[in-house]
Amino acid sequence: MAATSVEKGSWFPSLALGVSLLKALFMNAYHSTDFEVHRNWLAITHNLPLSRWYHENTSEWTLDYPPLFAWFEFSLSHVAQHFDNKMLVVSNLNYASPATILFQRLSVIFTDLLFFYGARECCRCVRDRKGTRDIFTHPSFVLAVLLLWNFGLLIVDHIHFQYNGFLFGFLLLSVAKHLQSQHLQGALLFAILLNLKHIYLYVAPAYGIFLLRSYCFTQDNRDGSIRWRSFSPLRLLTLGSIVAAVCALSFGPFIAMGQLPQMLSRLFPFKRGLCHAYWAPNVWALYNVLDKSLATLGACFKLLNETTLPRASMTGGLVQEFQHSVLPSVTPSITVVCTLLSILPALASIWRRPRGARGFLRCLLVCALASFAFGWHVHEKAILIAILPLSLLAVESRDDAGIFLILSTTGHYSLFPLIFTLAELPIKCALMMMFTIFSFAALGRLHSGRGSLLHPLEVVYLSGLAVVAVACELVFPLSPWQQRLPFLPLLATSVYAALGVCYSFLRLYFTLLRQDSGKFKQL
Amino acid sequence: MKAFTFGLTFVRHGETEFNKEGLLQGQTIDCPLSEVGLQQAEAAGRYLKDVKFSNLFVSDMLRARQTAETIVKHNSSCAGLQLVCDPLLKEKSFGIAEGKRLQDAKDMARAAGQSWAVFTPPQGETQEQVKQRVKEFWLKMVHQVGRQQWASGGEDERSSAPRVEGEEAHDLPAHALVVSHGAYLCMIMRFLVDDLHCPVPEGCSRARMFSLSPNAGVSRFVLTLAKEDNAFKVSQIRCLFVNRGDHVKTEQDGSSFKIAETR
């Protein structure tokens, strides 16, 4: 590839350094339960033999990530012992000395280096514009800022505390490798990622179909349809062995000890409810609200007998099972079926007319959003799996930039309830404004020339977000309903954001299917 | 002075029909576990299946025995252990209020001009009497565990500084399981905190510590026993967690609304 502006400028290291220093400012911010989760995992992996890792339950935060992440915690624990030995004692529940917190915060900032590397590789894959002096009209620069300074990652990783930057580094690197046609490396990275956090199963179908279609079948017919005879068993075998080797390395020791059922019950705790305590803005949030409204209306108009309705206690704050009152109850199997049905058209489209790595990326996004929309017990943080890769498409195409603006603003806003303390309110509002203003300005500038990126109705919807935000953060706490209906702001945020997310999902799907019927673009 | 650490896990019995109806059982009502109660006991058994117990104590009432038997069934380390049924672990007696609703008993207290916490229904046990039983059971248990530990060559290599750090609750030299009843367990908690000066764990309040454990709820403590003359004394005690009930599927309603569960 021709030298891009990434090599020519030194702005990437400056951006990276700048955001790392910004992260250091959040050292003493809100202390979430995730600190205790990871401290517990550090202690378990450090002290206990392998056979106890998935059985230990002294703490309520049991190990529920795949083995490679446990090994990651194990290596971190060796650094941790130099900060504070006591955090590594398993029975030291809720131990949180300043040294412990310092170590944990620094470890996230440090592991973000992998994210920087992944972002850099993605920036190098983006088609650059020639002849412009202004760095703000370089797609790679805009992409770098959208990725490195992403609002969602900043608050989820550095205020709430998680290791998503590290994990997304793998995802972005894998996508970049596919864009550079190094499919084996991309597959290897994804296999590692799956064994680090199994939520990425959301996008595994896209990988599977794409690699099978575009890598294992080496040639296409002239009209783009599949040429069955070009099937290469060697390639399939190589791919399969890479993935199998990674999984064997990770799960092997545990299967040998016969712990597979226990591990599966830890990794997939389906006894948690349909929705998380705070509903992710997905289809089920809308379904719940519909059910609740129908129940209330029915009781109001005496169409339904209130006492015979099963109690629908879904607006409680803790994780629980759900039973719907009026509409049929949703089970895990229903969610799996819905998700699979919703991604089938996308997968079929990629199979029939492969569009190279960018088509794959689009399909990945559709899978991520579909799983978000229909999944069981989805966390609102999972929206980042869709927002981050979408940035890549946004800097290259107008339509995608429009979708990105809606999805990222809505998705980021839906993360607001995650950080609910008063001290962090100015921080999250300021960061959100910063990112939103930049994304609108930069993408607008990048794709300038043919009018605004957003339809007027879309602008109205996004402005409505600001109204909901003000209502939930400022007006509601001071209103008389705060005591009686404490769940109302969450409900409002969830439902309003769900509309935006579902709309972006449909628009993205539409662009994917539209490309299928028209001319397909080369890589 | 030699010392060793041992773990202590308390479990409240599973749900009975009376629990479901909100009726007091006390000592005269000795009913078995309901369907849900059996499932809760199974859940507790699965939750505790990897803990290596060395001693098993259970109240001699049917609901506690059923719960303990279910837990033992799931645990391989309990295979050769004897389940000690002790009348000292019986539930507090509520006298004439037994079989009545909790609300009626509270009305009785109010009629007598006392708060429910200090009220003794006629023919029932006073708090002092329950505490006395707790103390007797405690001495008995500590003595039994200590003697057993010493007899099995229990010279602690780490005895120079009896610390609780560095011990993992599942690999302690001894671990006792005690299955008992709601009001009795509340009294045990008070005894541990007030008399033995056990510090309240981080993130927990005294009120929560002394509240009623959910059915099949689990609490865990780690203690260090030292041998003084011919008796065993507790030189250090720590609470790991108290009244944990999330291994059991429970109905929660929206009254306590927190986002603290986010991950």
Short mmCIF file of C-alpha atoms in Angstrom, two decimals, chain A residues 33-34 37 41 48 52 55-61 64-65 89-94 160 162 262 271 276 311 313 315-320 379 381 417 486-487 490, chain B residues 46-52 164-171 202-203 220 222 238 240-241 244 246-254 256-263:
data_model
loop_
_atom_site.label_atom_id
_atom_site.label_comp_id
_atom_site.label_asym_id
_atom_site.label_seq_id
_atom_site.Cartn_x
_atom_site.Cartn_y
_atom_site.Cartn_z
CA THR A 33 -17.84 -3.50 41.45
CA ASP A 34 -15.60 -4.46 38.55
CA VAL A 37 -14.28 -8.71 40.18
CA TRP A 41 -9.69 -13.07 39.52
CA LEU A 48 -5.11 -21.55 43.17
CA ARG A 52 -9.94 -24.72 41.08
CA HIS A 55 -14.92 -23.94 40.87
CA GLU A 56 -13.90 -21.26 43.34
CA ASN A 57 -16.85 -19.31 44.70
CA THR A 58 -15.83 -17.63 47.92
CA SER A 59 -16.49 -14.36 46.20
CA GLU A 60 -19.78 -13.84 44.39
CA TRP A 61 -17.85 -12.62 41.33
CA ASP A 64 -16.87 -16.27 33.92
CA TYR A 65 -14.52 -15.41 31.06
CA VAL A 89 -5.48 -13.06 48.95
CA VAL A 90 -8.65 -14.80 47.84
CA SER A 91 -10.48 -14.26 51.09
CA ASN A 92 -9.75 -10.53 51.11
CA LEU A 93 -13.14 -9.74 49.69
CA ASN A 94 -13.64 -6.11 48.68
CA HIS A 160 -16.13 2.09 35.23
CA GLN A 162 -12.90 -2.99 32.32
CA GLN A 262 -18.81 -26.49 34.98
CA LYS A 271 -30.34 -18.20 34.74
CA HIS A 276 -29.85 -6.75 32.73
CA ARG A 311 -46.42 -10.36 38.30
CA SER A 313 -41.33 -7.43 38.01
CA THR A 315 -38.42 -2.74 36.57
CA GLY A 316 -36.58 -3.85 39.66
CA GLY A 317 -32.96 -2.88 39.82
CA LEU A 318 -31.25 -6.20 40.31
CA VAL A 319 -30.68 -9.03 37.90
CA GLN A 320 -33.64 -11.32 37.78
CA HIS A 379 -25.20 -5.39 28.49
CA LYS A 381 -21.70 -1.85 26.88
CA PRO A 417 -26.68 5.35 33.46
CA PRO A 486 -37.08 5.43 40.71
CA PHE A 487 -36.72 3.35 37.56
CA LEU A 490 -33.53 4.29 33.13
CA ARG B 46 -24.14 -27.37 44.45
CA TYR B 47 -22.83 -24.04 45.69
CA LEU B 48 -20.88 -25.73 48.49
CA LYS B 49 -19.78 -28.81 46.63
CA ASP B 50 -16.14 -27.84 46.40
CA VAL B 51 -15.64 -26.90 50.04
CA LYS B 52 -13.71 -29.45 52.08
CA VAL B 164 -5.71 -15.24 58.34
CA GLU B 165 -3.94 -13.85 55.29
CA GLY B 166 -2.61 -16.25 52.75
CA GLU B 167 -5.28 -18.80 53.58
CA GLU B 168 -7.72 -19.77 50.95
CA ALA B 169 -11.11 -20.60 52.37
CA HIS B 170 -11.34 -23.86 50.48
CA ASP B 171 -8.05 -25.31 51.70
CA GLU B 202 -16.55 -4.13 54.11
CA GLY B 203 -19.63 -2.92 52.31
CA ARG B 220 -18.87 -17.71 56.04
CA VAL B 222 -12.66 -17.67 59.10
CA ARG B 238 -13.13 -12.54 60.20
CA LEU B 240 -15.98 -13.24 54.50
CA PHE B 241 -19.62 -12.81 53.60
CA ARG B 244 -25.56 -14.76 50.66
CA ASP B 246 -27.89 -15.49 45.06
CA HIS B 247 -27.14 -19.13 44.42
CA VAL B 248 -30.77 -19.72 45.12
CA LYS B 249 -33.34 -18.44 42.67
CA THR B 250 -35.42 -15.90 44.52
CA GLU B 251 -38.23 -13.54 43.64
CA GLN B 252 -37.05 -10.02 44.05
CA ASP B 253 -39.33 -7.09 43.63
CA GLY B 254 -38.42 -3.55 42.81
CA SER B 256 -34.61 -2.12 46.67
CA PHE B 257 -33.49 -0.50 43.50
CA LYS B 258 -29.79 -0.34 42.77
CA ILE B 259 -27.63 -0.50 39.72
CA ALA B 260 -24.86 -1.96 41.79
CA GLU B 261 -25.08 -5.20 39.84
CA THR B 262 -23.76 -3.67 36.63
CA ARG B 263 -20.70 -5.39 35.17
#
